Each structure stands twice: as C-alpha cells, then as structure tokens.
Tab-separated table of C-alpha atoms in Angstrom:
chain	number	residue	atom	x	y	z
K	1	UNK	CA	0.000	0.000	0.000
K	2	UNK	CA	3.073	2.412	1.068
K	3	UNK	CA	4.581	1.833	-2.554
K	4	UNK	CA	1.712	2.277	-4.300
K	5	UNK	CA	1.144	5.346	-3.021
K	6	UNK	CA	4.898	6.889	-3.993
K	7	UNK	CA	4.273	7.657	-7.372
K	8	UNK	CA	1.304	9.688	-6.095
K	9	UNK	CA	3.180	11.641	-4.261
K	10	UNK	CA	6.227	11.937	-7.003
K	11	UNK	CA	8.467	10.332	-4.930
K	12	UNK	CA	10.471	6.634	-5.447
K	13	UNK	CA	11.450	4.388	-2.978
K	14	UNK	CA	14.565	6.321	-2.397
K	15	UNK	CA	12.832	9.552	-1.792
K	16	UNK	CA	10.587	7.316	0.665
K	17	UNK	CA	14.579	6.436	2.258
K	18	UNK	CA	15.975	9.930	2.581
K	19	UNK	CA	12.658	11.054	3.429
K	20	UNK	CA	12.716	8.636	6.608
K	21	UNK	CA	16.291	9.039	7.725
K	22	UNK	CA	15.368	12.967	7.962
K	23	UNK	CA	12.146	12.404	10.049
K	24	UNK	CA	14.502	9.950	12.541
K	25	UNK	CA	17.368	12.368	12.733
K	26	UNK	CA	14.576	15.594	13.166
K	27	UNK	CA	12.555	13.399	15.684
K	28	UNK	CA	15.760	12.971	18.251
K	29	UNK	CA	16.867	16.851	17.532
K	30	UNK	CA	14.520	18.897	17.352
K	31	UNK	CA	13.437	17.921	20.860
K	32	UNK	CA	16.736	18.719	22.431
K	33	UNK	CA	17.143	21.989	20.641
K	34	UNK	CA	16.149	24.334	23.535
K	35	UNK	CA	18.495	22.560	25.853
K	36	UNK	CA	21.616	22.052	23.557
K	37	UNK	CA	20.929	26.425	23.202
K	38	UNK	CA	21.204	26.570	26.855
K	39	UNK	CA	23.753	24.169	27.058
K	40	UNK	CA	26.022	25.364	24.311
K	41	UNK	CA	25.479	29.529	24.326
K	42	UNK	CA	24.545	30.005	28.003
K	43	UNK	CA	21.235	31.481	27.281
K	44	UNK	CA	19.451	32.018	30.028
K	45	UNK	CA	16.375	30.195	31.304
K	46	UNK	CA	12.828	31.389	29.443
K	47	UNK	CA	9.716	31.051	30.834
K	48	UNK	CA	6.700	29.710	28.841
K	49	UNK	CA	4.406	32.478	29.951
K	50	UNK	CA	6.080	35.710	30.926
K	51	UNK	CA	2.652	36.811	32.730
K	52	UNK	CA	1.905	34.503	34.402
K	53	UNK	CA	-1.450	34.552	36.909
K	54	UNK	CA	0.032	33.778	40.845
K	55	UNK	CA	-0.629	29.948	41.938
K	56	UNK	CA	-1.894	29.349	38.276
K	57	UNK	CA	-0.007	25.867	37.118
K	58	UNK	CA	0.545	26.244	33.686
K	59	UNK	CA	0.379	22.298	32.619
K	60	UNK	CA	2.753	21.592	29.033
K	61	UNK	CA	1.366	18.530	27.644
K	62	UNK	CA	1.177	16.311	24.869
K	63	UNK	CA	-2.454	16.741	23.046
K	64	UNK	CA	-5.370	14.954	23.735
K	65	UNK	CA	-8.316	12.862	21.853
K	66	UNK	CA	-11.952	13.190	21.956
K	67	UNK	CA	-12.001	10.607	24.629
K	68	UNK	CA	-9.131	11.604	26.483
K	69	UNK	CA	-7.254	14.972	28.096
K	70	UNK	CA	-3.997	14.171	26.821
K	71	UNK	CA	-2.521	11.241	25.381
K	72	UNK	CA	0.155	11.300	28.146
K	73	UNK	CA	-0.544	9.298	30.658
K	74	UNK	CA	1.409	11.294	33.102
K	75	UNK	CA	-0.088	14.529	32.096
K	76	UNK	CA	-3.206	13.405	33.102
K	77	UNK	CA	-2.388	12.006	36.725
K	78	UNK	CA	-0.794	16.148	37.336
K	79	UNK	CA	-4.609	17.092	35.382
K	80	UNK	CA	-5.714	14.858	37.860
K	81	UNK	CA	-4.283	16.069	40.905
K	82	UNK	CA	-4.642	19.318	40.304
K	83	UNK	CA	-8.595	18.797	39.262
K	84	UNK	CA	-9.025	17.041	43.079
K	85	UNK	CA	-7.508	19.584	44.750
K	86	UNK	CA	-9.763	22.465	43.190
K	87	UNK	CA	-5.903	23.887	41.726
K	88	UNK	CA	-6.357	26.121	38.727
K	89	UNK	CA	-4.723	24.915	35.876
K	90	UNK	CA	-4.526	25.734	32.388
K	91	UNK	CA	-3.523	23.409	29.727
K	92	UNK	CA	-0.860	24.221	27.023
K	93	UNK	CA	-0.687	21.300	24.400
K	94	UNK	CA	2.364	21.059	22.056
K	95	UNK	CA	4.492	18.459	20.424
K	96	UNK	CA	7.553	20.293	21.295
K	97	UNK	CA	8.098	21.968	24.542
K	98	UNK	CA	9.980	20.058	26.983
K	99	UNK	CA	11.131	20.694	30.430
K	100	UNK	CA	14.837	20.906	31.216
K	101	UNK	CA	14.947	17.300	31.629
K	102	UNK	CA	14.172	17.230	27.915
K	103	UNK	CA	10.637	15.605	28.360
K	104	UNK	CA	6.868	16.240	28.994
K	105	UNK	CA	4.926	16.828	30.839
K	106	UNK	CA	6.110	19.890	33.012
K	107	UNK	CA	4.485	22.987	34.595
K	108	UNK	CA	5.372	26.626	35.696
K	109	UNK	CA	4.008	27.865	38.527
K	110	UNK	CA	4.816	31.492	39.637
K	111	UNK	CA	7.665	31.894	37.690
K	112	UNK	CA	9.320	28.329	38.503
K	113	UNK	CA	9.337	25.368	36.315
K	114	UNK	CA	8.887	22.062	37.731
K	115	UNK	CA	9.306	18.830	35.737
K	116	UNK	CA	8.283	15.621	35.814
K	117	UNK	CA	4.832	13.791	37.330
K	118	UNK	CA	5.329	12.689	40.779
K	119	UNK	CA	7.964	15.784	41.516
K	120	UNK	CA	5.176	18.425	40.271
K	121	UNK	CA	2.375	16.401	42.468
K	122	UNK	CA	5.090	16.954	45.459
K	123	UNK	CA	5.709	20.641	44.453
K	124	UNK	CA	2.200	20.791	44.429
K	125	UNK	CA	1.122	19.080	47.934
K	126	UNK	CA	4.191	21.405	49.390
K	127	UNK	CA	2.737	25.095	48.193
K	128	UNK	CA	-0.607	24.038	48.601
K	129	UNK	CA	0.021	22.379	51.823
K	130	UNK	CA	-2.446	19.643	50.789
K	131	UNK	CA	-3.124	16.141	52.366
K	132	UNK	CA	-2.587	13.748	49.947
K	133	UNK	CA	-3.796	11.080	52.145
K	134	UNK	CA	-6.426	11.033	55.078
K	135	UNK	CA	-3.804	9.048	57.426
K	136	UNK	CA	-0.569	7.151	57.638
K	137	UNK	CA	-1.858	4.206	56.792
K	138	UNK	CA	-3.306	5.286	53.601
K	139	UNK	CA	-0.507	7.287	52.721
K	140	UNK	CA	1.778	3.772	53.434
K	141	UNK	CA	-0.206	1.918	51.039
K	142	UNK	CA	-1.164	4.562	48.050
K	143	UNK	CA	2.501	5.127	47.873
K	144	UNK	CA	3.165	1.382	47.367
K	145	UNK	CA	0.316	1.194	44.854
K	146	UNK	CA	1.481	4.835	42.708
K	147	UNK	CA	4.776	3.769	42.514
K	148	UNK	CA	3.849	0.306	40.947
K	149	UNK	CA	1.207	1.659	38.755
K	150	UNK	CA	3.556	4.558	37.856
K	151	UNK	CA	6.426	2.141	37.009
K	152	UNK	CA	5.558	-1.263	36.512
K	153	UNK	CA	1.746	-1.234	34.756
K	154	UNK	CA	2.615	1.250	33.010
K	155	UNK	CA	5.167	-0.254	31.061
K	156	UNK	CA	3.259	-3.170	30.784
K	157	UNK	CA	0.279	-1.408	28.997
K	158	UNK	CA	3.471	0.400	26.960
K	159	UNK	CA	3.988	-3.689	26.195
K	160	UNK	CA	0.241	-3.922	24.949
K	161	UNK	CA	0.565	-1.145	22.680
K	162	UNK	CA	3.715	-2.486	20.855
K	163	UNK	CA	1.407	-4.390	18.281
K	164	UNK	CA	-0.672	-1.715	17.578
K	165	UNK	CA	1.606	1.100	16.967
K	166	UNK	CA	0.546	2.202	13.542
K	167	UNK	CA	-3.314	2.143	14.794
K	168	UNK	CA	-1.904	4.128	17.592
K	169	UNK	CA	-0.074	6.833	14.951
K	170	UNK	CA	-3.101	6.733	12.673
K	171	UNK	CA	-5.667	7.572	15.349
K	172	UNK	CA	-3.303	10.225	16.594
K	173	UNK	CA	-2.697	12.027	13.284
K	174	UNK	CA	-5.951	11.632	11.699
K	175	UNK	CA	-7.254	15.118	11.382
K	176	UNK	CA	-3.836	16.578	11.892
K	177	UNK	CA	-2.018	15.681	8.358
K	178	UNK	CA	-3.692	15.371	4.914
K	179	UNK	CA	-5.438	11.510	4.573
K	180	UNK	CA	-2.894	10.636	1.959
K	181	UNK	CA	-0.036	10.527	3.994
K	182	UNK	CA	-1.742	9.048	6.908
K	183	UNK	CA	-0.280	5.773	5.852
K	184	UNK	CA	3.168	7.002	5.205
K	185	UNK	CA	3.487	8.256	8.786
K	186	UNK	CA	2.080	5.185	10.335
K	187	UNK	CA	4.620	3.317	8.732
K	188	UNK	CA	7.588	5.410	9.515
K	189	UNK	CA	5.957	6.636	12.933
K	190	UNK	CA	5.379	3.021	14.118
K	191	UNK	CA	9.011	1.651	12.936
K	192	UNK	CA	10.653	4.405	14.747
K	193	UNK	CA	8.598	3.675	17.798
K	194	UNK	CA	8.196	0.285	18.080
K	195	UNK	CA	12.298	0.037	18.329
K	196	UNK	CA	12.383	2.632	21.309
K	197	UNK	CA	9.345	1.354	23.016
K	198	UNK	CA	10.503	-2.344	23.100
K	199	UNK	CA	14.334	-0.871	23.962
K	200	UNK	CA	12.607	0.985	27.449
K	201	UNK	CA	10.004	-2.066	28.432
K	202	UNK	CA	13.250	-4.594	28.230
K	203	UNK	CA	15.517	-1.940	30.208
K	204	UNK	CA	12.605	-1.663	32.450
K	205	UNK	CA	10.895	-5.101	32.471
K	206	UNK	CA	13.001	-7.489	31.489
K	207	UNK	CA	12.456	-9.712	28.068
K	208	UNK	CA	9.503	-11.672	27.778
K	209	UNK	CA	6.724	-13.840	26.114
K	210	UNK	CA	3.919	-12.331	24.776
K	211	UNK	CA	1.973	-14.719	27.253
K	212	UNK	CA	4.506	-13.691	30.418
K	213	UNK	CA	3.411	-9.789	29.719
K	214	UNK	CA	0.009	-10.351	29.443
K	215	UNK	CA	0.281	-12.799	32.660
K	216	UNK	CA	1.950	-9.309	34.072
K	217	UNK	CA	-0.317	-7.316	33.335
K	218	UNK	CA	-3.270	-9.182	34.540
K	219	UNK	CA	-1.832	-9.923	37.671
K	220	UNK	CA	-1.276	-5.949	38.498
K	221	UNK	CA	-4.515	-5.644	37.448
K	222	UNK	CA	-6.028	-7.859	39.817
K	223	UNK	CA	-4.137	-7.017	42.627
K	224	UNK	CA	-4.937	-3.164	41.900
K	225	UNK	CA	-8.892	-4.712	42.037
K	226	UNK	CA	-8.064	-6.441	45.379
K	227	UNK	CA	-6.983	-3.384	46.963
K	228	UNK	CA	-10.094	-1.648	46.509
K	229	UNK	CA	-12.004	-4.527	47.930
K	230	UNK	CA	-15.243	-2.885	47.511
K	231	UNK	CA	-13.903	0.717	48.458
K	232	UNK	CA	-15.357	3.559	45.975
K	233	UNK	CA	-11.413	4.740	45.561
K	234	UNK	CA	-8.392	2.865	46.263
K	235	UNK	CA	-7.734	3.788	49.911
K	236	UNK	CA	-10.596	5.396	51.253
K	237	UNK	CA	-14.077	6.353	50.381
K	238	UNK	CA	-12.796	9.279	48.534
K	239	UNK	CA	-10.157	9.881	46.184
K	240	UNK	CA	-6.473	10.438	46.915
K	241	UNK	CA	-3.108	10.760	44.702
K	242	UNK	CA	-2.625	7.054	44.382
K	243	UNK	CA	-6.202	7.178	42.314
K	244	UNK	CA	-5.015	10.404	39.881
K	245	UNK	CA	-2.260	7.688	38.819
K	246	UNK	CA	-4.765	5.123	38.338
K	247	UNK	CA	-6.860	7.056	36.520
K	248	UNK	CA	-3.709	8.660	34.102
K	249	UNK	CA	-2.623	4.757	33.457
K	250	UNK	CA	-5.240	2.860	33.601
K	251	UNK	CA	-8.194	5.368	32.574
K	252	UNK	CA	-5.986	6.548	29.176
K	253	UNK	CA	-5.502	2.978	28.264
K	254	UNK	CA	-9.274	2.230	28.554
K	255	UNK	CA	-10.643	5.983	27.328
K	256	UNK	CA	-8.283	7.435	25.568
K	257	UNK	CA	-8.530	5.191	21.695
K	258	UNK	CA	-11.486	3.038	21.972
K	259	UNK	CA	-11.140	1.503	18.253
K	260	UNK	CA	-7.275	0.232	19.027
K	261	UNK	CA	-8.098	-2.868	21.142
K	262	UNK	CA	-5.023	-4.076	23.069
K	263	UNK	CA	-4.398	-7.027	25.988
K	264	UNK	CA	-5.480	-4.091	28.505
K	265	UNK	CA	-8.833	-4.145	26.860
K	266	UNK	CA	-9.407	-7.715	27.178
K	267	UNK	CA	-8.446	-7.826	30.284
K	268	UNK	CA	-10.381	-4.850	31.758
K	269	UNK	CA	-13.757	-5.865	29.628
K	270	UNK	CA	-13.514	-9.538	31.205
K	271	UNK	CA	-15.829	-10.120	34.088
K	272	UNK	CA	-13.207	-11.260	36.377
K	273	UNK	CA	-12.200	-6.969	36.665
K	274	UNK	CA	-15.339	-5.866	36.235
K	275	UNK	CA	-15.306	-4.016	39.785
K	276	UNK	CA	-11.898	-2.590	38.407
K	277	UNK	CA	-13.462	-0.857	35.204
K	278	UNK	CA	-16.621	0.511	36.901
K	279	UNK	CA	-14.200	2.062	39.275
K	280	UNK	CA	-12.188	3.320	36.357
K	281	UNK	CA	-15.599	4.737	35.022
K	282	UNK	CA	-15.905	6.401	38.779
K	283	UNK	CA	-13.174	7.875	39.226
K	284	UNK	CA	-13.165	9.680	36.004
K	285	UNK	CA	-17.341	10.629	36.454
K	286	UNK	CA	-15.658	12.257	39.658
K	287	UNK	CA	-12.986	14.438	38.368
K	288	UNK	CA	-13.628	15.272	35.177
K	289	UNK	CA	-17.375	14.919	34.645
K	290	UNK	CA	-18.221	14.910	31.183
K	291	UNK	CA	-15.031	16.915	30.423
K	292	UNK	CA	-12.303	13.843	30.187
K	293	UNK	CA	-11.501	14.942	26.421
K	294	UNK	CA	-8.986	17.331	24.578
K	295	UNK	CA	-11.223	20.221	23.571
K	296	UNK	CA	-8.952	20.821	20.666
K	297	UNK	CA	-9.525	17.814	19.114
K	298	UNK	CA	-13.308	18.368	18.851
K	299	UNK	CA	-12.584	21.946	17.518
C-alpha cells in the first residue's frame, strides 16, 4: 500500500529512504534543541508564559483525543491532581516543549518550572500544603500502589501497545495531516517507535513472552482490584493521589482510543475486573465529569 502510493506523491522508494532518515534524525533533535541552546550559548532560562497569573499551574502537555485529556498518561495524573484539589490549571498542548529534563509533561508555577509527574504532584502538595492522604496508613499503602502503577503497569500497557503502533499513529494524526499521507506516517511513525518502546520495556521489564506480559499485566490488574475490595477509591471512600495515577494509566488505556483494542482491553472488559473498570468509570465521572476529552480535538 506504502509503494503504491509513492508515485502519487512523485516520490520513489529512495525519496521514501531519505525522506525517513530525515524524520529519525529531526525526531531525536529537534526535541533537544532548547536545551543544547542553553547548554552550548549560556542562554538564560525562558519562561513559557512571561505573565503569568500567581498559583496558576501552567500544565505543558502532549495533546489529547476526543475521549481523552492528553494522550500522556502522566499529564493526566498532574490534570488529575490538580482537578481534586480544586488547583487552577490551564492546559498548554504542544508536540515540542519540553522541560529541562528534555521531556513532557512539566508545569510553571509562579515563575518556577517544575518537571516531571510525581515531583510536580510533590511541588504541588508542598505550596498548597495539601493532604494527599487522610492518614498514615493510607498514605503507606497509596505510595506502594502509585509507585507500581507509575512504574511497573505502566510499562506493561506500553507492552500492549507495541502491536498496535501504527493504529496508535493513525488515530493520533488523523485530522492533523492530509489523509494521503496518513499511511506514510504510520509506517515510519510506528518503525521508529516500536524500536524505542521495546528498547525501554526490556531496560525496564526485562524480556519476555507475549503470554509472560500479558500474565503481568493481569496480575497488576487484579491485585490493583483487590486493593479496593469494595472501596469507591483505592484507599478510602474518597479519592487520593494514588487514584489520579490510576486514573492517568489505567483510565488513558481504557478511554483514551477506543477503536485500538489491546491485551489491557481484554483484560479490563472480562468479568473477572469488572469491579476494576466501573471504578475506572468512577473515578473519572468524579474528576472530570463529562469533560475527560482534549477540547482541541473536537474543535
């Protein structure tokens, strides 16, 4: 289908070659530009917004669908947070800003950037002086829980997706680039990411059957289910920080692409997690309402 398509576009398979090798090299640059400027000229750090509005969080993010905020995962659990805690926050989606550690999401907030998920929800709980948790207990256990959701199923639902990439790219750019090329970018956008993605779940995983990771998966899953042993959130009868990370990981991967099935969606639509998924559908009725969506992408 890709070759077919070439002499549409005017271009041979060697045009398709060059054309791919300068997408690869732009897609690891272009990201580290602002830094390498810092780095290499000494330029001073530059705020986002110059005027900014005091205890406003200014949340950079990757874009959203029209069944999800953001298709970051950890964009969503600082939405999230900042949603349960009644913190105004104002969404800035881009493809390209980064925070100095050269990835998204990050915020400013009164003239201070602040990168990465579970330092900004710490930042946050600080200024705020929040309570994350209603006791030590809870506050034992949802740590326990975050960090494995955060790190482990995560990665595992990063495993599910490895299949589907060029479903993933195609939902994602549909609307965004003319239909023609669609195909083109899943190709190219789906080779590029499959190697990274399976690079990152083996550093962070270990390499396994397709059966093993789903076995994973499910077991996380289950144990995240046992936890809430008939609870309306995972540590109490409201929700805390430990559910904001269920929600980014576990409510993206069931909301956020409903027509690109993966092992998650097996697993959550089986009636063995059934109390899981209507507490996914809870959680996000509770802090979002009917507004878990990227506006922009039903502009």
């Amino acid at each position: 289908m890709l070759l077919l398509l070439l002499p549409l576009l005017g271009l041979d398979i060697h045009d398709l070659i060059y054309y791919v090798g300068v997408f690869t090299i732009a897609a690891k640059i272009l990201p580290l530009l602002p830094s390498l400027k810092k780095k290499l000229l000494g330029a001073p750090e530059e705020l986002n917004v110059k005027n900014y509005e005091k205890d406003v969080v200014y949340l950079f993010q990757l874009p959203g669908s029209p069944t999800a905020p953001s298709m970051c995962a950890y964009a969503v659990k600082v939405d999230s947070f900042c949603r349960l805690h009644k913190i105004k926050c104002e969404k800035r989606n881009s493809m390209m800003a980064r925070g100095k550690n050269g990835l998204t999401p990050f915020i400013e907030l009164n003239g201070v950037e602040i990168y990465d998920s579970q330092l900004i929800i710490e930042h946050l709980t600080a200024h705020f002086k929040l309570q994350a948790y209603p006791d030590d207990k809870s506050a034992a256990i949802g740590h326990a829980v975050d960090r494995m959701i955060d790190k482990h199923t995560a990665m595992l639902n990063m495993q599910a997706k490895a299949g589907k990439l060029k479903d993933v790219v195609t939902v994602s750019a549909s609307g965004k680039v003319p239909a023609i090329l669609l195909p083109i970018l899943a190709f190219v956008g789906s080779r590029f990411m499959k190697s990274k993605l399976e690079s990152k779940i083996k550093a962070s995983i270990g390499p396994y059957t397709e059966a093993e990771y789903r076995a994973m998966l499910r077991k996380d899953l289950v144990q995240i289910q046992t936890i809430l042993d008939g609870k309306q959130f995972l540590v109490s009868e409201k929700p805390s920080a430990v559910d904001c990370t269920a929600l980014a990981h576990l409510g993206v991967a069931l909301f956020g692409m409903p027509s690109v099935r993966t092992t998650f969606d097996e697993l959550i639509d089986s009636e063995e997690l059934a109390a899981l998924k209507e507490y996914l559908q809870r959680l996000k009725d509770t802090l979002f309402g009917d507004q878990f969506f990227d506006p922009e992408s039903r502009a």
